[in-house]
Coordinates of C-alpha atoms and ligand atoms in Angstrom, one line a residue:
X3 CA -75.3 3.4 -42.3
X4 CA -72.8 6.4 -40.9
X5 CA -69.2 5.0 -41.1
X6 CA -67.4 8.5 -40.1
X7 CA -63.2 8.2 -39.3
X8 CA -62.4 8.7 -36.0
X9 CA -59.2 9.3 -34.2
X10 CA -57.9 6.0 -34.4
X11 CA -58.0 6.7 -38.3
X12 CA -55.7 9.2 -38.8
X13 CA -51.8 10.2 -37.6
X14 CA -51.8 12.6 -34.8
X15 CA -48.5 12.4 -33.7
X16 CA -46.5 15.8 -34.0
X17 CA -49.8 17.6 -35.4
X18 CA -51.8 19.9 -33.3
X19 CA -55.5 18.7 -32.8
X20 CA -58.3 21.3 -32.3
X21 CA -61.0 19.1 -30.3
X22 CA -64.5 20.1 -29.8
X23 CA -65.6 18.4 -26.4
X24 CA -68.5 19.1 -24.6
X25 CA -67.9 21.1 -21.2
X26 CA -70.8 22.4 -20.8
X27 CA -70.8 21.9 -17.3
X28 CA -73.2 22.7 -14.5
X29 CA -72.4 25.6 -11.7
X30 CA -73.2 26.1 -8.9
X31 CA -75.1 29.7 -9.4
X32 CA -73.6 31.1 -6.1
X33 CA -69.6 29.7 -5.8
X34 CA -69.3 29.2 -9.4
X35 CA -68.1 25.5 -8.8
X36 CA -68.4 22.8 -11.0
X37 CA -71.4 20.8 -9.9
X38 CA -70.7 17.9 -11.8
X39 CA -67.5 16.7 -13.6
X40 CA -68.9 14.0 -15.3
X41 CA -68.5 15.5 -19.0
X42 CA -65.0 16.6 -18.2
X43 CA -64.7 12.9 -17.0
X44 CA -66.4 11.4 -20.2
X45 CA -64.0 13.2 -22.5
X46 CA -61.1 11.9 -21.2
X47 CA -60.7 9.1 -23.0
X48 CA -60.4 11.4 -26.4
X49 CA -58.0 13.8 -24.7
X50 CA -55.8 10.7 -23.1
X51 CA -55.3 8.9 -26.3
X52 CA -54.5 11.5 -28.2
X53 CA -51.7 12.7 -25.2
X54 CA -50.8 9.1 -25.5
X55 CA -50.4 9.1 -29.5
X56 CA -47.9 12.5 -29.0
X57 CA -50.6 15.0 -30.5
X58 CA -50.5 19.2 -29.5
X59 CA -53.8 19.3 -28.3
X60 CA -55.8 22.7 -28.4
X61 CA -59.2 22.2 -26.9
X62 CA -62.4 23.9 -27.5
X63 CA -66.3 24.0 -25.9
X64 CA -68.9 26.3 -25.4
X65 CA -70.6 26.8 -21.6
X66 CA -73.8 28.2 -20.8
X67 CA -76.1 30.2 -23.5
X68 CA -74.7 33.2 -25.5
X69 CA -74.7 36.3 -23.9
X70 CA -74.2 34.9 -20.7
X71 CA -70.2 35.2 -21.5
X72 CA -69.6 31.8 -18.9
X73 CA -65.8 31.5 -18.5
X74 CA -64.3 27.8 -18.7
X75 CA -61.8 28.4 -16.3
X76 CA -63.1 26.2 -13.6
X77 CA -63.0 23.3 -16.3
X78 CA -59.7 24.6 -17.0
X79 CA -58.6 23.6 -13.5
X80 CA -60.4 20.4 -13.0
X81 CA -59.1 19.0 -16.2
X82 CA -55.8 20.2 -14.8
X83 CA -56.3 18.0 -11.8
X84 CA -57.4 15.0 -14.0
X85 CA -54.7 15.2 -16.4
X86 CA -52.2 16.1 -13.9
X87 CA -50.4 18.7 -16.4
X88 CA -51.0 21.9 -16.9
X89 CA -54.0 23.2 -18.9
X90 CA -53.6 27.1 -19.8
X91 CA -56.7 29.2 -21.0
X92 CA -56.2 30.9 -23.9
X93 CA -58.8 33.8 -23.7
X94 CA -58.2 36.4 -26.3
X95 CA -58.0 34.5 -29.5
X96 CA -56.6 37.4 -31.5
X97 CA -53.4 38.2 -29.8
X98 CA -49.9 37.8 -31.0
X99 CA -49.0 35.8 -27.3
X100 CA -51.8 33.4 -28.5
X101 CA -50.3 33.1 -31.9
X102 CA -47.0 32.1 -30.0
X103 CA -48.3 29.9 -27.3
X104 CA -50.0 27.7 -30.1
X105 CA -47.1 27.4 -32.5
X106 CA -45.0 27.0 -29.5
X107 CA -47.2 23.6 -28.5
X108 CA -45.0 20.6 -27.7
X109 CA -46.4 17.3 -28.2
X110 CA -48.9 16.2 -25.2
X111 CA -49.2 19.9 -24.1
X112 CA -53.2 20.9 -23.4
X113 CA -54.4 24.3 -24.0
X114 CA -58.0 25.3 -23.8
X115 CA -59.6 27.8 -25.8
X116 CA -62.6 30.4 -23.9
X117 CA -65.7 29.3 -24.3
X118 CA -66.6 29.6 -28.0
X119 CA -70.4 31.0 -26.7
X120 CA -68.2 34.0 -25.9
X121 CA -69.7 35.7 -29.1
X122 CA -72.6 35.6 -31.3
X123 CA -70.2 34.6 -34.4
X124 CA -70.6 30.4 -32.7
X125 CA -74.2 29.9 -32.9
X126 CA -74.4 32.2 -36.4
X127 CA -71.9 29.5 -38.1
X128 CA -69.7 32.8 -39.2
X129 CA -67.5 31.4 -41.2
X130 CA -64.3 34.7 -40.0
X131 CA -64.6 32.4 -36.4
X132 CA -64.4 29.3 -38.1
X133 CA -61.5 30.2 -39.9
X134 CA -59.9 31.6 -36.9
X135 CA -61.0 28.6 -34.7
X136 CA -59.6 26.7 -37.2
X137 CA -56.4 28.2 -37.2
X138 CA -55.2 27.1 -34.2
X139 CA -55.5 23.2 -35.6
X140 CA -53.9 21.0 -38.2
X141 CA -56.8 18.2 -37.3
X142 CA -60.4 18.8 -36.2
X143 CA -61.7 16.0 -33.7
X144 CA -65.6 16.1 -33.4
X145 CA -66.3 14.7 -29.7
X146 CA -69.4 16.7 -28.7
X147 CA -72.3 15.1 -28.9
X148 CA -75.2 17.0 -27.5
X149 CA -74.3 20.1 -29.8
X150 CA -73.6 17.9 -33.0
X151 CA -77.3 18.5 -34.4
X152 CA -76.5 22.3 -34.6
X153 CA -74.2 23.3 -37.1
X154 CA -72.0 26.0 -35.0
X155 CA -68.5 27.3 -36.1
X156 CA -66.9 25.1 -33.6
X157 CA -69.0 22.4 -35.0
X158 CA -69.4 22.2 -38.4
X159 CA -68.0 25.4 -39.4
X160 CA -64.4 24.1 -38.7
X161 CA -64.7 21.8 -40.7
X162 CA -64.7 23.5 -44.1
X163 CA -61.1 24.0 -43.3
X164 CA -59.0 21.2 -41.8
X165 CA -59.7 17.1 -42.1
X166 CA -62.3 16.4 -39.4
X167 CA -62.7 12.9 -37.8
X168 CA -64.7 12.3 -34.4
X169 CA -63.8 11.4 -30.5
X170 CA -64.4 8.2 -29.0
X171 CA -67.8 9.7 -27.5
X172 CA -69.3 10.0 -30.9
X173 CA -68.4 7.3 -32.3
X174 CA -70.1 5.2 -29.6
X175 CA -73.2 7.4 -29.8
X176 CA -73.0 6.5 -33.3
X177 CA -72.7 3.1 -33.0
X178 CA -75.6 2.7 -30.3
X179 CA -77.9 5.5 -32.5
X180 CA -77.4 4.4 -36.1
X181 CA -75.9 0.7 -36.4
X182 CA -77.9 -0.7 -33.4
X183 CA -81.0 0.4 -34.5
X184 CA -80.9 0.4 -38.1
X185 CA -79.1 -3.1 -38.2
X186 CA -80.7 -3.8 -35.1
X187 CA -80.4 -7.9 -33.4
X188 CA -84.4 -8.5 -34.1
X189 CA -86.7 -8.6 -32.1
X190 CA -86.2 -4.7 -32.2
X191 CA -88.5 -3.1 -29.3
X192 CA -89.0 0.9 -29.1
X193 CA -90.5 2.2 -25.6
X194 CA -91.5 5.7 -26.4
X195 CA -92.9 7.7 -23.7
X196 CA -92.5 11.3 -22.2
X197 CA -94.8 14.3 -22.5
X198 CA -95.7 14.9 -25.3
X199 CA -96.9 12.7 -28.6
X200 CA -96.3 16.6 -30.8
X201 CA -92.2 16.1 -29.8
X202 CA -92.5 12.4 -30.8
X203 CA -94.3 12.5 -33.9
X204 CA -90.6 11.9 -36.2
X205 CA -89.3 9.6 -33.4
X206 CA -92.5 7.7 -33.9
X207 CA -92.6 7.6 -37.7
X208 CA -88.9 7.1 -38.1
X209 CA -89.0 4.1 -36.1
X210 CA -92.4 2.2 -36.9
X211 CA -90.5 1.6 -40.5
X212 CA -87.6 -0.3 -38.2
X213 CA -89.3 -1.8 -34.8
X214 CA -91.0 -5.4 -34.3
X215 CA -92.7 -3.8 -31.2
X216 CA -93.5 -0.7 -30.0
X217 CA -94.0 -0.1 -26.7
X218 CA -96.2 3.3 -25.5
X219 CA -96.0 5.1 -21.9
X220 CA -96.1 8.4 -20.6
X221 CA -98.5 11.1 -20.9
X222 CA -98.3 10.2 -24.8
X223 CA -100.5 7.3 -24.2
X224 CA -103.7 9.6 -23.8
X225 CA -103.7 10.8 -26.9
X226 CA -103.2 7.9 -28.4
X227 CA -106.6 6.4 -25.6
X228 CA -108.4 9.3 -26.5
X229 CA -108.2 8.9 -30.4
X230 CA -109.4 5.0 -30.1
X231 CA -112.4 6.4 -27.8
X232 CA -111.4 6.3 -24.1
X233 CA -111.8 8.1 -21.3
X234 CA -109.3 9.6 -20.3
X235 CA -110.4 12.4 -17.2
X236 CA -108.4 15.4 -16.6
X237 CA -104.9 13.4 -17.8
X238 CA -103.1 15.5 -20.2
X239 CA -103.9 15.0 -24.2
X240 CA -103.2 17.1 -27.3
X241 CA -106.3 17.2 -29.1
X242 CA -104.6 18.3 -32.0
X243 CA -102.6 15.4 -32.3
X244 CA -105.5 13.3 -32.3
X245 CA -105.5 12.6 -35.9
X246 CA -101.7 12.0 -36.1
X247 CA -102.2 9.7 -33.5
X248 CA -105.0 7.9 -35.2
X249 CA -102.7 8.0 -38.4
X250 CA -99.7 6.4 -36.8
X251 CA -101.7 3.5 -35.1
X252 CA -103.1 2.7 -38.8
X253 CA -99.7 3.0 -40.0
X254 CA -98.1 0.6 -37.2
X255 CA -101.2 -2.0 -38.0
X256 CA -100.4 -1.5 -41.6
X257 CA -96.8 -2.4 -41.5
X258 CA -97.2 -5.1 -39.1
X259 CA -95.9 -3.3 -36.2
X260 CA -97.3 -4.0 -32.7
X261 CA -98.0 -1.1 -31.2
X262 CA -98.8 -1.7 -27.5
X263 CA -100.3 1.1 -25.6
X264 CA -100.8 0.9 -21.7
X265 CA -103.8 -1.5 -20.5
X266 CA -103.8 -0.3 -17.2
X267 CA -102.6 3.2 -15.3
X268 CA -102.1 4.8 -12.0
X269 CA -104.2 8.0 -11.3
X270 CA -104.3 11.0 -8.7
X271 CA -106.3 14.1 -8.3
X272 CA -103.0 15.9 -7.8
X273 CA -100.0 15.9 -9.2
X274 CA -98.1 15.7 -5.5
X275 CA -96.4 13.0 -3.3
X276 CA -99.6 13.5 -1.3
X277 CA -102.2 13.1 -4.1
X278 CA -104.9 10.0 -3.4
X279 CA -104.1 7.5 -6.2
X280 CA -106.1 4.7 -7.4
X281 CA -105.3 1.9 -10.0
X282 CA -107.8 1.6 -13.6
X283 CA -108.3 0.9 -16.5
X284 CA -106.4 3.3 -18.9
X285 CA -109.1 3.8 -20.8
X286 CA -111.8 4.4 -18.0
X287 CA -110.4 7.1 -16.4
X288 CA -112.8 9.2 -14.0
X289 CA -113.2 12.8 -14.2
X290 CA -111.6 15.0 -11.7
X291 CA -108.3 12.4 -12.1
X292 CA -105.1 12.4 -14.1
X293 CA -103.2 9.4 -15.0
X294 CA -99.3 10.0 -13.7
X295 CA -98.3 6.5 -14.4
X296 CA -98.6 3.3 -15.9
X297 CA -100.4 0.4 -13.7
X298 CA -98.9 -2.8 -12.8
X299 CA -100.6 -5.0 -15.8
X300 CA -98.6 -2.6 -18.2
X301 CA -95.3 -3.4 -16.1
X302 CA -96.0 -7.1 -16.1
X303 CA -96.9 -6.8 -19.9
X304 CA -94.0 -4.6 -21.5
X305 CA -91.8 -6.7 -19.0
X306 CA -92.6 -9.7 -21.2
X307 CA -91.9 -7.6 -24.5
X308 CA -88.5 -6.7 -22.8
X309 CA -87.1 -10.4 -21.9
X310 CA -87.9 -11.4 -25.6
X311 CA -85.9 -8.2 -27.1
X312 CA -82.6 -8.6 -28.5
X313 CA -82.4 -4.9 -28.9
X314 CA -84.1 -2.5 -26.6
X315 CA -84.3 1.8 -27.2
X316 CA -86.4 3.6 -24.6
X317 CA -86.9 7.2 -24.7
X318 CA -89.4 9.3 -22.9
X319 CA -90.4 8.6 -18.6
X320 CA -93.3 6.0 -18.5
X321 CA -94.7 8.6 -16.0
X322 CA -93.8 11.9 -14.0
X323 CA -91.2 10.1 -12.3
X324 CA -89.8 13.6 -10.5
X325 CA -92.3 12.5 -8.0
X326 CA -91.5 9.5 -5.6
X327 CA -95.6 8.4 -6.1
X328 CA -95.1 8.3 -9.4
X329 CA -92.1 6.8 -10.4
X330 CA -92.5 3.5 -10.1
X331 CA -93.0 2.5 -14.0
X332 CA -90.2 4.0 -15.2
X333 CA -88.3 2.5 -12.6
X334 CA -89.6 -1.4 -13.1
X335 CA -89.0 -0.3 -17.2
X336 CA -85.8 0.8 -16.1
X337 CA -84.9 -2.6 -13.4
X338 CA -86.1 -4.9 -16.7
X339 CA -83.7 -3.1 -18.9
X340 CA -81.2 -3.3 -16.8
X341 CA -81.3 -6.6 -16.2
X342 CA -82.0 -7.9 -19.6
X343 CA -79.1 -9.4 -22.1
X344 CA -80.3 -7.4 -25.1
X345 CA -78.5 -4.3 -26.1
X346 CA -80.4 -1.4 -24.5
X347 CA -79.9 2.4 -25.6
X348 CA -81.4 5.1 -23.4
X349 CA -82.4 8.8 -25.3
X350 CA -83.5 11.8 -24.4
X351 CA -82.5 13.8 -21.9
X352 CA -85.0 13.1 -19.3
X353 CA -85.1 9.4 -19.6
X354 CA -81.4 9.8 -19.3
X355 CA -82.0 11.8 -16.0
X356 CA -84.6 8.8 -15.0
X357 CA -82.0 6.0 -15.9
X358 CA -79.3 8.5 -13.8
X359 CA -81.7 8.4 -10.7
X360 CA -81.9 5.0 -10.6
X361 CA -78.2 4.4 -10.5
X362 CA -79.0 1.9 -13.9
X363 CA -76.9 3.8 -16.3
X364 CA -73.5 1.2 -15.8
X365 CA -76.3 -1.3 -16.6
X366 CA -77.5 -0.3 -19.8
X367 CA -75.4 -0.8 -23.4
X368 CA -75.8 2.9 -24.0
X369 CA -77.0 5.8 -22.2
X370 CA -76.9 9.0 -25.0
X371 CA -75.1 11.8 -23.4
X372 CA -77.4 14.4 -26.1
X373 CA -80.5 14.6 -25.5
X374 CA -81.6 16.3 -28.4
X375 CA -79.2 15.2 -30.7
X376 CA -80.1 11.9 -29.5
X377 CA -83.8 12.3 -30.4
X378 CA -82.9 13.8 -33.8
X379 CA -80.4 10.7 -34.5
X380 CA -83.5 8.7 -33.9
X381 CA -85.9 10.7 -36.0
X382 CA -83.5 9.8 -39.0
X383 CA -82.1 13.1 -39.3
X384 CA -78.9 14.2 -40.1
X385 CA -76.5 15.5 -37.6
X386 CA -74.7 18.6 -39.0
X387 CA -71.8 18.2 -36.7
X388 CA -71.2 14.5 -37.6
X389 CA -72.2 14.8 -41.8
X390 CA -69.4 17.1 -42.0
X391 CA -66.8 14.5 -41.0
X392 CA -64.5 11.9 -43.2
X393 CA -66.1 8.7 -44.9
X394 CA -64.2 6.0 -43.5
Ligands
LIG21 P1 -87.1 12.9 -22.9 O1 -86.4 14.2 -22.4 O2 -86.4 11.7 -22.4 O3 -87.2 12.9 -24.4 P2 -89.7 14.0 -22.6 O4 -89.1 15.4 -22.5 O5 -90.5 13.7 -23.8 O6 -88.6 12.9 -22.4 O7 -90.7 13.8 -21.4 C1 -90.3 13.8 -20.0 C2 -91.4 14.3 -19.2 O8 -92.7 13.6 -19.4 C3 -91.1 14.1 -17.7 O9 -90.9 15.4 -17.1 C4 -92.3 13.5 -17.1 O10 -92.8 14.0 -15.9 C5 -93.4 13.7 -18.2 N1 -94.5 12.7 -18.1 C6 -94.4 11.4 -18.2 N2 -95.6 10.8 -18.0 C7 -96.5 11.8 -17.7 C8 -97.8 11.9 -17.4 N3 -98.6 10.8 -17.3 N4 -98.4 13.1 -17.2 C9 -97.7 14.2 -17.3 N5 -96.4 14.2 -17.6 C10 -95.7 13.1 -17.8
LIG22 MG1 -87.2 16.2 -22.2

């Protein structure tokens, strides 16, 4: 079990707090306007509470991939508006105002430091950036989630120098990702869908040693058809995964885990909003068709799995849900979860984006803002940017 200190933990007051948060924001490619505010929104409650508890806060992100040399101005501004106080951005970390600006913080001022994608030193760990990133800190607060699986100067290289706790962001992700699952309320069911069984294969393992029930959708599913003999037409399959798949249904039968792949699936001889479809059995699939979706038996039955849950973790679509034809299982998946009383944690980035589309996120215990941190958390692996934190 992780048990890593968070802000609550330590005294802030008086100190200034360098804070990794995660405003890595969408733009519009034309105005350069922030197309979304929601992570800005999210991080709040870190930024608040610390304001609130009298810290100097000095904030840090990257935006956009290195080399592209994004400026965070325009989150510079919205926070602005959101805080209602100023927030100044601090874009040449080596000059002598800089040096004055920061040991000139008052408690509660907000200053935000350039994107830290700015140079190549962020994603090569250099430990010269860390220093100087660290500099501008007496406290490191950890609050970025979707970048903690990468160890980054502004993410685990910081930490080599001042006492490093996490936000309120992480620690819920933590909570959700390592307590709810590992300590799980039994019965602990996994749906695991998406595209692809090859970027499952640790998810999969990882959490056959901790499920009662395992629930399979998604493209996944053919592989898994195809190794126990079906036919499965033109629907997409990794035939080299067919003996890993074979290997992890004898694995789930030999630890007692039920391992439930679709009975039934919707097909199409397109993949379009416009494609004929027919309902079959998913492992009688004709030639010339691909299967886009699971059928309504599946629904009815992982339905059933779902009301008995105490604990629920989905990740990966139950079907190309980008298209209105298709999306129906991952809806219904979605509807159950939502309206179930067991503790239900969305991962991944694109079942996040499904449970986003639905408007079902307020519904669900916890929806992972990292989608590959999230999957990495629930492979078992350890999280760089969160390791390096205090024990509690
Ligand atoms: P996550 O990002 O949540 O981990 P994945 O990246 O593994 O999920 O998978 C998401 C993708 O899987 C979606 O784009 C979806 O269209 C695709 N998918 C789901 N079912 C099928 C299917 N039957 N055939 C092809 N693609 C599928
Ligand atoms: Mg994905």
């Amino acid at each position: 079990m992780i048990n890593k200190k968070s802000v609550k933990d330590i005294d802030v007051s008086g100190k200034r707090v360098l804070v990794r948060c995660d405003f890595n924001v969408p733009l519009d490619k034309e105005t350069g306007e922030i197309t979304s505010d929601k992570r800005i929104v999210e991080s709040l409650k870190t930024i608040n509470y610390l304001i609130h508890n009298n810290a100097k806060l000095v904030l840090c992100s990257h935006i956009g991939k290195t080399g592209k040399n994004i400026s965070l101005l325009p989150v510079a501004k919205r926070l602005s508006k959101l805080l209602g106080r100023e927030v100044r951005l601090i874009t040449d970390l080596d000059s002598e105002e800089t040096k004055d600006i920061i040991s000139n913080l008052k408690e509660k001022d907000v200053v935000l430091l350039e994107n830290t994608r700015m140079t190549e030193k962020e994603e090569a760990n250099d430990l010269e950036f860390a220093k100087k990133l660290a500099s501008f800190g007496e406290i490191f607060v950890n609050d970025a989630f979707g970048t903690a699986h990468r160890a980054h100067a502004s993410t685990e290289g910081v930490t080599h120098f001042l006492p490093s706790v996490c936000g309120f962001l992480i620690e819920k992700e933590i909570e959700a990702l390592d307590k709810d699952i590992n300590s799980p309320e039994r019965p602990l069911v996994a749906i695991i869908g998406g595209a692809k069984v090859s970027s499952k294969i640790g998810v999969l393992l990882n959490l056959l040693d901790k499920v009662d029930t395992l629930l399979i959708g998604g493209a996944m599913a053919y592989t898994f058809v195809k190794a126990q003999g079906g036919s499965i037409g033109n629907s997409l399959c990794e035939e080299e995964k067919l003996d890993i798949a074979a290997e992890i249904l004898k694995k789930a039968l030999d630890k007692g885990v039920r391992m439930l792949l679709p009975v039934d699936n919707v097909i199409a001889t397109e993949v379009s909003n416009n494609a004929k479809i027919k309902v079959c059995q998913i492992d009688d699939i004709p030639e010339g068709y691909i299967g886009v979706d699971i059928g309504p038996k599946t629904i009815e039955l992982y339905k059933g799995e779902i009301e008995v849950a105490n604990t629920i973790v989905w990740n990966g679509p139950m079907g190309i849900f980008e298209y209105k034809a298709f999306e129906d299982g991952t809806r219904k998946i979605a509807e159950a979860m939502a309206n179930s009383s067991a503790i239900t944690i969305i991962g991944g980035g694109d079942s996040t984006a499904a449970v986003e589309k639905f408007g079902l996120e307020s519904k669900m215990s916890h929806v992972s803002t990292g989608g590959g941190a999230s999957l990495e958390f629930i492979e078992g692996k350890k999280l760089p940017g969160i390791e390096a934190l205090l024990d509690k």
